[in-house]
PDB file of C-alpha atoms in Angstrom:
ATOM      1  CA  UNK G 154     -56.598   7.654 -14.402  1.00 54.00           C
ATOM      2  CA  UNK G 155     -54.380   8.496 -17.302  1.00 55.00           C
ATOM      3  CA  UNK G 156     -53.565  11.900 -15.804  1.00 59.00           C
ATOM      4  CA  UNK G 157     -52.695  10.211 -12.463  1.00 60.00           C
ATOM      5  CA  UNK G 158     -50.403   7.768 -14.319  1.00 57.00           C
ATOM      6  CA  UNK G 159     -48.759  10.605 -16.159  1.00 61.00           C
ATOM      7  CA  UNK G 160     -48.027  12.399 -12.831  1.00 65.00           C
ATOM      8  CA  UNK G 161     -46.401   9.239 -11.463  1.00 68.00           C
ATOM      9  CA  UNK G 162     -44.201   8.936 -14.540  1.00 63.00           C
ATOM     10  CA  UNK G 163     -43.238  12.587 -14.326  1.00 64.00           C
ATOM     11  CA  UNK G 164     -42.265  12.346 -10.716  1.00 71.00           C
ATOM     12  CA  UNK G 165     -40.257   9.245 -11.337  1.00 65.00           C
ATOM     13  CA  UNK G 166     -38.432  10.956 -14.159  1.00 67.00           C
ATOM     14  CA  UNK G 167     -37.773  13.966 -11.994  1.00 68.00           C
ATOM     15  CA  UNK G 168     -36.306  11.782  -9.204  1.00 70.00           C
ATOM     16  CA  UNK G 169     -34.201   9.982 -11.771  1.00 68.00           C
ATOM     17  CA  UNK G 170     -32.809  13.320 -13.061  1.00 71.00           C
ATOM     18  CA  UNK G 171     -32.100  14.517  -9.531  1.00 70.00           C
ATOM     19  CA  UNK G 172     -30.319  11.308  -8.663  1.00 69.00           C
ATOM     20  CA  UNK G 173     -28.258  11.466 -11.842  1.00 65.00           C
ATOM     21  CA  UNK G 174     -27.363  15.058 -11.118  1.00 65.00           C
ATOM     22  CA  UNK G 175     -26.363  14.253  -7.532  1.00 62.00           C
ATOM     23  CA  UNK G 176     -24.243  11.298  -8.745  1.00 61.00           C
ATOM     24  CA  UNK G 177     -22.577  13.487 -11.349  1.00 58.00           C
ATOM     25  CA  UNK G 178     -21.745  16.131  -8.754  1.00 51.00           C
ATOM     26  CA  UNK G 179     -20.372  13.406  -6.394  1.00 51.00           C
ATOM     27  CA  UNK G 180     -18.186  12.008  -9.043  1.00 50.00           C
ATOM     28  CA  UNK G 181     -16.911  15.545  -9.972  1.00 51.00           C
ATOM     29  CA  UNK G 182     -16.147  16.247  -6.358  1.00 48.00           C
ATOM     30  CA  UNK G 183     -14.145  12.898  -6.031  1.00 47.00           C
ATOM     31  CA  UNK G 184     -12.183  13.678  -9.211  1.00 50.00           C
ATOM     32  CA  UNK G 185     -11.511  17.191  -8.099  1.00 50.00           C
ATOM     33  CA  UNK G 186     -10.321  15.960  -4.678  1.00 48.00           C
ATOM     34  CA  UNK G 187      -8.040  13.300  -6.422  1.00 52.00           C
ATOM     35  CA  UNK G 188      -6.539  15.992  -8.618  1.00 53.00           C
ATOM     36  CA  UNK G 189      -6.004  18.492  -5.804  1.00 52.00           C
ATOM     37  CA  UNK G 190      -4.311  15.880  -3.556  1.00 67.00           C
ATOM     38  CA  UNK G 191      -2.178  14.225  -6.320  1.00 76.00           C
ATOM     39  CA  UNK G 192       1.545  14.347  -5.704  1.00 79.00           C
ATOM     40  CA  UNK G 193       3.909  14.818  -8.592  1.00 88.00           C
ATOM     41  CA  UNK G 194       6.891  12.606  -9.030  1.00 86.00           C
ATOM     42  CA  UNK G 195      10.558  13.576  -9.065  1.00 93.00           C
ATOM     43  CA  UNK G 196      12.019  13.304 -12.583  1.00 94.00           C
ATOM     44  CA  UNK G 197      15.512  13.412 -11.203  1.00 94.00           C
ATOM     45  CA  UNK G 198      14.797   9.987  -9.548  1.00 95.00           C
ATOM     46  CA  UNK G 199      12.059   8.325 -11.685  1.00 95.00           C
ATOM     47  CA  UNK G 200      12.181   6.824 -14.177  1.00 94.00           C
ATOM     48  CA  UNK G 201      15.847   5.850 -14.400  1.00 94.00           C
ATOM     49  CA  UNK G 202      17.664   7.277 -17.402  1.00 90.00           C
ATOM     50  CA  UNK G 203      18.236   4.980 -20.392  1.00 90.00           C
ATOM     51  CA  UNK G 204      21.235   2.812 -19.657  1.00 87.00           C
ATOM     52  CA  UNK G 205      21.286   3.774 -15.932  1.00 90.00           C
ATOM     53  CA  UNK G 206      21.653   0.998 -13.422  1.00 89.00           C
ATOM     54  CA  UNK G 207      18.249   0.235 -11.865  1.00 95.00           C
ATOM     55  CA  UNK G 208      16.685  -1.682  -9.010  1.00 96.00           C
ATOM     56  CA  UNK G 209      13.421  -3.597  -9.713  1.00 95.00           C
ATOM     57  CA  UNK G 210      10.847  -3.645  -6.924  1.00 96.00           C
ATOM     58  CA  UNK G 211       7.343  -5.004  -6.947  1.00 95.00           C
ATOM     59  CA  UNK G 212       3.980  -4.089  -5.550  1.00 96.00           C
ATOM     60  CA  UNK G 213       2.033  -7.032  -4.277  1.00 95.00           C
ATOM     61  CA  UNK G 214      -1.705  -6.364  -4.100  1.00 94.00           C
ATOM     62  CA  UNK G 215      -4.724  -8.418  -3.161  1.00 88.00           C
ATOM     63  CA  UNK G 216      -8.257  -7.688  -2.367  1.00 82.00           C
ATOM     64  CA  UNK G 217      -7.704  -5.471   0.727  1.00 83.00           C
ATOM     65  CA  UNK G 218      -3.906  -5.139   1.291  1.00 90.00           C
ATOM     66  CA  UNK G 219      -0.726  -4.205  -0.493  1.00 95.00           C
ATOM     67  CA  UNK G 220       2.985  -4.501   0.302  1.00 96.00           C
ATOM     68  CA  UNK G 221       6.337  -4.120  -1.373  1.00 97.00           C
ATOM     69  CA  UNK G 222       8.600  -6.931  -2.585  1.00 96.00           C
ATOM     70  CA  UNK G 223      12.151  -5.686  -2.261  1.00 97.00           C
ATOM     71  CA  UNK G 224      15.508  -7.235  -3.135  1.00 97.00           C
ATOM     72  CA  UNK G 225      17.237  -8.015   0.116  1.00 97.00           C
ATOM     73  CA  UNK G 226      20.782  -7.479  -0.970  1.00 97.00           C
ATOM     74  CA  UNK G 227      20.063  -3.975  -2.451  1.00 97.00           C
ATOM     75  CA  UNK G 228      18.050  -3.079   0.703  1.00 98.00           C
ATOM     76  CA  UNK G 229      20.903  -4.216   3.015  1.00 97.00           C
ATOM     77  CA  UNK G 230      23.424  -2.214   0.906  1.00 97.00           C
ATOM     78  CA  UNK G 231      21.294   0.951   1.131  1.00 97.00           C
ATOM     79  CA  UNK G 232      20.847   0.442   4.977  1.00 97.00           C
ATOM     80  CA  UNK G 233      24.613   0.043   5.384  1.00 96.00           C
ATOM     81  CA  UNK G 234      25.470   3.144   3.274  1.00 96.00           C
ATOM     82  CA  UNK G 235      22.898   5.199   5.352  1.00 95.00           C
ATOM     83  CA  UNK G 236      24.048   3.733   8.698  1.00 93.00           C
ATOM     84  CA  UNK G 237      20.445   2.499   9.318  1.00 95.00           C
ATOM     85  CA  UNK G 238      21.188  -0.112  12.044  1.00 94.00           C
ATOM     86  CA  UNK G 239      17.542  -1.150  12.492  1.00 95.00           C
ATOM     87  CA  UNK G 240      16.953  -1.831   8.848  1.00 97.00           C
ATOM     88  CA  UNK G 241      20.391  -3.488   8.551  1.00 96.00           C
ATOM     89  CA  UNK G 242      19.427  -5.795  11.399  1.00 97.00           C
ATOM     90  CA  UNK G 243      16.130  -6.716   9.709  1.00 97.00           C
ATOM     91  CA  UNK G 244      17.814  -7.542   6.393  1.00 97.00           C
ATOM     92  CA  UNK G 245      20.512  -9.533   8.277  1.00 97.00           C
ATOM     93  CA  UNK G 246      17.878 -11.630  10.036  1.00 96.00           C
ATOM     94  CA  UNK G 247      16.509 -12.619   6.648  1.00 97.00           C
ATOM     95  CA  UNK G 248      19.831 -13.019   4.902  1.00 95.00           C
ATOM     96  CA  UNK G 249      18.857 -16.501   3.631  1.00 95.00           C
ATOM     97  CA  UNK G 250      16.229 -14.984   1.292  1.00 96.00           C
ATOM     98  CA  UNK G 251      16.801 -13.061  -1.918  1.00 96.00           C
ATOM     99  CA  UNK G 252      13.706 -10.744  -1.447  1.00 96.00           C
ATOM    100  CA  UNK G 253      11.633  -9.419   1.389  1.00 97.00           C
ATOM    101  CA  UNK G 254       7.985  -8.645   1.229  1.00 96.00           C
ATOM    102  CA  UNK G 255       7.095  -5.895   3.671  1.00 97.00           C
ATOM    103  CA  UNK G 256       3.683  -4.545   4.573  1.00 96.00           C
ATOM    104  CA  UNK G 257       2.348  -2.099   7.179  1.00 97.00           C
ATOM    105  CA  UNK G 258      -1.010  -1.990   8.840  1.00 93.00           C
ATOM    106  CA  UNK G 259      -3.157  -1.834  12.044  1.00 91.00           C
ATOM    107  CA  UNK G 260      -1.606  -3.888  14.811  1.00 89.00           C
ATOM    108  CA  UNK G 261      -4.778  -5.558  15.891  1.00 82.00           C
ATOM    109  CA  UNK G 262      -6.406  -6.202  12.493  1.00 79.00           C
ATOM    110  CA  UNK G 263      -3.161  -7.157  10.557  1.00 82.00           C
ATOM    111  CA  UNK G 264      -2.231  -9.822  13.163  1.00 75.00           C
ATOM    112  CA  UNK G 265      -5.689 -11.194  13.636  1.00 67.00           C
ATOM    113  CA  UNK G 266      -6.876 -11.427   9.937  1.00 61.00           C
ATOM    114  CA  UNK G 267      -4.423 -13.344   7.751  1.00 54.00           C
ATOM    115  CA  UNK G 268      -6.840 -13.754   4.842  1.00 52.00           C
ATOM    116  CA  UNK G 269      -9.976 -12.102   3.400  1.00 52.00           C
ATOM    117  CA  UNK G 270     -11.866 -15.136   4.537  1.00 53.00           C
ATOM    118  CA  UNK G 271     -11.011 -14.388   8.149  1.00 50.00           C
ATOM    119  CA  UNK G 272     -12.256 -10.761   7.860  1.00 56.00           C
ATOM    120  CA  UNK G 273     -13.698  -9.455  11.124  1.00 60.00           C
ATOM    121  CA  UNK G 274     -15.798  -6.315  10.424  1.00 59.00           C
ATOM    122  CA  UNK G 275     -15.673  -5.231  13.978  1.00 64.00           C
ATOM    123  CA  UNK G 276     -11.849  -5.131  13.923  1.00 60.00           C
ATOM    124  CA  UNK G 277     -11.902  -3.488  10.444  1.00 57.00           C
ATOM    125  CA  UNK G 278     -14.267  -0.722  11.562  1.00 63.00           C
ATOM    126  CA  UNK G 279     -12.231  -0.154  14.739  1.00 63.00           C
ATOM    127  CA  UNK G 280      -8.973   0.069  12.761  1.00 59.00           C
ATOM    128  CA  UNK G 281     -10.447   2.541  10.321  1.00 63.00           C
ATOM    129  CA  UNK G 282     -12.526   4.821  12.518  1.00 65.00           C
ATOM    130  CA  UNK G 283     -10.771   4.996  15.905  1.00 71.00           C
ATOM    131  CA  UNK G 284     -10.218   8.820  16.626  1.00 78.00           C
ATOM    132  CA  UNK G 285      -6.511   9.575  16.342  1.00 73.00           C
ATOM    133  CA  UNK G 286      -5.745   6.229  14.646  1.00 79.00           C
ATOM    134  CA  UNK G 287      -4.436   3.003  16.065  1.00 87.00           C
ATOM    135  CA  UNK G 288      -0.922   1.489  16.594  1.00 89.00           C
ATOM    136  CA  UNK G 289       0.708  -0.016  13.481  1.00 95.00           C
ATOM    137  CA  UNK G 290       2.971  -2.969  12.847  1.00 97.00           C
ATOM    138  CA  UNK G 291       5.212  -4.034   9.964  1.00 98.00           C
ATOM    139  CA  UNK G 292       5.074  -7.588   8.571  1.00 97.00           C
ATOM    140  CA  UNK G 293       8.323  -8.897   7.032  1.00 97.00           C
ATOM    141  CA  UNK G 294       8.465 -12.060   4.991  1.00 96.00           C
ATOM    142  CA  UNK G 295      11.500 -13.865   3.543  1.00 96.00           C
ATOM    143  CA  UNK G 296      10.677 -14.728  -0.068  1.00 93.00           C
ATOM    144  CA  UNK G 297      12.207 -17.537  -2.229  1.00 85.00           C
ATOM    145  CA  UNK G 298      13.596 -16.828  -5.744  1.00 65.00           C
ATOM    146  CA  UNK G 299      10.186 -17.470  -7.403  1.00 62.00           C
ATOM    147  CA  UNK G 300       7.912 -14.932  -5.661  1.00 58.00           C
ATOM    148  CA  UNK G 301       4.763 -15.837  -7.601  1.00 57.00           C
ATOM    149  CA  UNK G 302       4.353 -19.054  -5.691  1.00 62.00           C
ATOM    150  CA  UNK G 303       4.166 -17.107  -2.411  1.00 67.00           C
ATOM    151  CA  UNK G 304       1.524 -14.697  -3.561  1.00 76.00           C
ATOM    152  CA  UNK G 305      -0.980 -16.897  -5.388  1.00 70.00           C
ATOM    153  CA  UNK G 306      -4.108 -14.855  -6.205  1.00 77.00           C
ATOM    154  CA  UNK G 307      -2.368 -11.430  -5.854  1.00 83.00           C
ATOM    155  CA  UNK G 308      -1.475  -9.006  -8.562  1.00 90.00           C
ATOM    156  CA  UNK G 309       2.136  -8.098  -8.916  1.00 91.00           C
ATOM    157  CA  UNK G 310       3.235  -4.713 -10.385  1.00 94.00           C
ATOM    158  CA  UNK G 311       6.892  -4.381 -11.384  1.00 94.00           C
ATOM    159  CA  UNK G 312       8.729  -1.002 -11.064  1.00 96.00           C
ATOM    160  CA  UNK G 313      12.338  -0.108 -12.148  1.00 96.00           C
ATOM    161  CA  UNK G 314      13.760   2.465  -9.807  1.00 97.00           C
ATOM    162  CA  UNK G 315      16.946   4.457 -10.065  1.00 97.00           C
ATOM    163  CA  UNK G 316      19.504   3.552  -7.459  1.00 97.00           C
ATOM    164  CA  UNK G 317      19.120   7.038  -5.877  1.00 97.00           C
ATOM    165  CA  UNK G 318      15.320   6.505  -5.806  1.00 97.00           C
ATOM    166  CA  UNK G 319      15.745   3.059  -4.242  1.00 98.00           C
ATOM    167  CA  UNK G 320      17.961   4.585  -1.579  1.00 97.00           C
ATOM    168  CA  UNK G 321      15.257   7.091  -0.758  1.00 98.00           C
ATOM    169  CA  UNK G 322      12.727   4.344  -0.546  1.00 98.00           C
ATOM    170  CA  UNK G 323      15.062   2.443   1.799  1.00 98.00           C
ATOM    171  CA  UNK G 324      15.547   5.425   3.999  1.00 97.00           C
ATOM    172  CA  UNK G 325      11.755   5.984   4.268  1.00 97.00           C
ATOM    173  CA  UNK G 326      11.209   2.263   5.034  1.00 98.00           C
ATOM    174  CA  UNK G 327      13.963   2.460   7.778  1.00 97.00           C
ATOM    175  CA  UNK G 328      12.080   5.339   9.412  1.00 96.00           C
ATOM    176  CA  UNK G 329       8.908   3.139   9.659  1.00 97.00           C
ATOM    177  CA  UNK G 330      10.591   0.599  12.047  1.00 97.00           C
ATOM    178  CA  UNK G 331      10.130   1.566  15.608  1.00 96.00           C
ATOM    179  CA  UNK G 332      13.473   1.006  17.341  1.00 92.00           C
ATOM    180  CA  UNK G 333      14.534   0.512  20.993  1.00 92.00           C
ATOM    181  CA  UNK G 334      18.154   1.274  21.728  1.00 91.00           C
ATOM    182  CA  UNK G 335      18.820   1.183  17.961  1.00 89.00           C
ATOM    183  CA  UNK G 336      17.230  -2.235  17.506  1.00 94.00           C
ATOM    184  CA  UNK G 337      13.980  -3.028  15.723  1.00 97.00           C
ATOM    185  CA  UNK G 338      11.282  -4.331  18.111  1.00 97.00           C
ATOM    186  CA  UNK G 339      10.171  -7.871  17.180  1.00 97.00           C
ATOM    187  CA  UNK G 340       6.564  -8.520  18.186  1.00 95.00           C
ATOM    188  CA  UNK G 341       6.351 -12.240  17.173  1.00 94.00           C
ATOM    189  CA  UNK G 342       5.848 -14.702  14.361  1.00 93.00           C
ATOM    190  CA  UNK G 343       4.271 -13.451  11.155  1.00 93.00           C
ATOM    191  CA  UNK G 344       1.206 -14.753   9.278  1.00 89.00           C
ATOM    192  CA  UNK G 345       2.928 -17.295   6.965  1.00 87.00           C
ATOM    193  CA  UNK G 346       6.267 -18.723   6.055  1.00 86.00           C
ATOM    194  CA  UNK G 347       9.524 -17.219   7.367  1.00 92.00           C
ATOM    195  CA  UNK G 348       8.004 -13.961   8.633  1.00 95.00           C
ATOM    196  CA  UNK G 349       7.915 -11.703  11.700  1.00 96.00           C
ATOM    197  CA  UNK G 350       5.919  -8.782  12.957  1.00 97.00           C
ATOM    198  CA  UNK G 351       7.786  -5.619  13.994  1.00 98.00           C
ATOM    199  CA  UNK G 352       6.589  -2.565  15.923  1.00 97.00           C
ATOM    200  CA  UNK G 353       6.108   0.342  13.479  1.00 97.00           C
ATOM    201  CA  UNK G 354       5.924   4.142  13.506  1.00 96.00           C
ATOM    202  CA  UNK G 355       2.699   5.828  12.389  1.00 94.00           C
ATOM    203  CA  UNK G 356      -0.976   5.393  13.241  1.00 93.00           C
ATOM    204  CA  UNK G 357      -3.361   3.491  11.129  1.00 91.00           C
ATOM    205  CA  UNK G 358      -6.722   5.039  10.133  1.00 91.00           C
ATOM    206  CA  UNK G 359      -8.998   5.571   7.257  1.00 87.00           C
ATOM    207  CA  UNK G 360      -6.659   8.335   6.010  1.00 88.00           C
ATOM    208  CA  UNK G 361      -3.561   6.213   6.504  1.00 88.00           C
ATOM    209  CA  UNK G 362      -4.028   2.664   5.385  1.00 94.00           C
ATOM    210  CA  UNK G 363      -1.577   0.108   4.139  1.00 94.00           C
ATOM    211  CA  UNK G 364      -1.957   1.166   0.521  1.00 96.00           C
ATOM    212  CA  UNK G 365      -1.098   4.746   1.462  1.00 97.00           C
ATOM    213  CA  UNK G 366       2.031   3.442   3.142  1.00 97.00           C
ATOM    214  CA  UNK G 367       2.993   1.438  -0.001  1.00 97.00           C
ATOM    215  CA  UNK G 368       2.338   4.547  -2.159  1.00 97.00           C
ATOM    216  CA  UNK G 369       4.330   6.735   0.271  1.00 97.00           C
ATOM    217  CA  UNK G 370       7.500   4.655  -0.063  1.00 98.00           C
ATOM    218  CA  UNK G 371       7.174   4.658  -3.897  1.00 98.00           C
ATOM    219  CA  UNK G 372       6.611   8.378  -3.786  1.00 97.00           C
ATOM    220  CA  UNK G 373       9.842   8.730  -1.790  1.00 97.00           C
ATOM    221  CA  UNK G 374      11.501   6.892  -4.752  1.00 97.00           C
ATOM    222  CA  UNK G 375      10.287   9.545  -7.149  1.00 97.00           C
ATOM    223  CA  UNK G 376       7.027   8.138  -8.390  1.00 97.00           C
ATOM    224  CA  UNK G 377       3.833  10.223  -8.812  1.00 96.00           C
ATOM    225  CA  UNK G 378       0.969   9.093  -6.598  1.00 96.00           C
ATOM    226  CA  UNK G 379      -2.674   9.987  -6.008  1.00 95.00           C
ATOM    227  CA  UNK G 380      -3.569   9.276  -2.287  1.00 93.00           C
ATOM    228  CA  UNK G 381      -7.276   9.353  -2.798  1.00 92.00           C
ATOM    229  CA  UNK G 382      -7.153   6.803  -5.531  1.00 92.00           C
ATOM    230  CA  UNK G 383      -4.511   4.834  -3.618  1.00 93.00           C
ATOM    231  CA  UNK G 384      -6.827   4.117  -0.712  1.00 93.00           C
ATOM    232  CA  UNK G 385      -7.801   0.770  -2.249  1.00 93.00           C
ATOM    233  CA  UNK G 386      -5.266  -1.797  -3.672  1.00 94.00           C
ATOM    234  CA  UNK G 387      -6.909  -1.777  -7.052  1.00 93.00           C
ATOM    235  CA  UNK G 388      -6.837   2.017  -7.169  1.00 94.00           C
ATOM    236  CA  UNK G 389      -3.074   1.921  -6.300  1.00 95.00           C
ATOM    237  CA  UNK G 390      -2.384  -0.615  -9.050  1.00 95.00           C
ATOM    238  CA  UNK G 391      -4.241   1.554 -11.571  1.00 94.00           C
ATOM    239  CA  UNK G 392      -2.561   4.734 -10.329  1.00 95.00           C
ATOM    240  CA  UNK G 393       0.872   3.254 -10.870  1.00 95.00           C
ATOM    241  CA  UNK G 394      -0.060   2.082 -14.274  1.00 93.00           C
ATOM    242  CA  UNK G 395      -1.616   5.408 -15.392  1.00 91.00           C
ATOM    243  CA  UNK G 396       0.788   7.886 -13.801  1.00 89.00           C
ATOM    244  CA  UNK G 397       4.060   5.953 -13.353  1.00 88.00           C
ATOM    245  CA  UNK G 398       3.888   3.727 -16.397  1.00 84.00           C
ATOM    246  CA  UNK G 399       4.318   0.588 -14.234  1.00 81.00           C
ATOM    247  CA  UNK G 400       4.708  -2.747 -15.828  1.00 68.00           C
ATOM    248  CA  UNK G 401       1.549  -4.862 -14.975  1.00 62.00           C
ATOM    249  CA  UNK G 402      -0.495  -5.556 -13.162  1.00 60.00           C
ATOM    250  CA  UNK G 403      -0.119  -9.295 -13.942  1.00 57.00           C
ATOM    251  CA  UNK G 404      -0.936 -12.402 -12.105  1.00 50.00           C
ATOM    252  CA  UNK G 405       2.036 -14.267 -10.470  1.00 47.00           C
TER     253      UNK G 405
END
């Protein structure tokens, strides 16, 4: 009986060691993949030099989604300088608001799931795993001077961009709006407050989620990013803190 019990313990220990080894190998593979796919920043753009004029933007992140909170006047100026008619039209439509919160995501899921409580797993799985990806939309919200009240429960990360970096971000954002005859395509009312959905370029999938879009715009502004880590909002927040020295995260 004692021998039989000893064999059971030995087998259990062997299985535990195998599981620990497999877990360690999996973690090492994930870390290696994150390192191999990490994108360096552009020191000519970010961070701004001491004393250089800067533009403050914010990442707004919740449990499943992230978007960028951008100063409307600076965005309109960058669009005008670049001759980006579609983006200029968007900023003009929201001229009454000092800031715009802009997010990108799957057309079906984004418009049907306004909160985590309304999560529909069938829509989520379809959005993530449809071969070739699914159509995307942009969500634009006019935000009042105190943005924290509009994003209760979200984390807000502040970033100071050089003006050149912000212009690059604005140019990348402008390319995301799908245009018809030079005009952005309005799809209807947004999820809350003064907001609209717009048709967007790009295809949504597991390899291109909203957080990758947010990270891509910040990368255009010169920030280093790690796409694998940025798949989840919390990972993106930590990535910006670790690699870009972002201020935050902090609750609104």
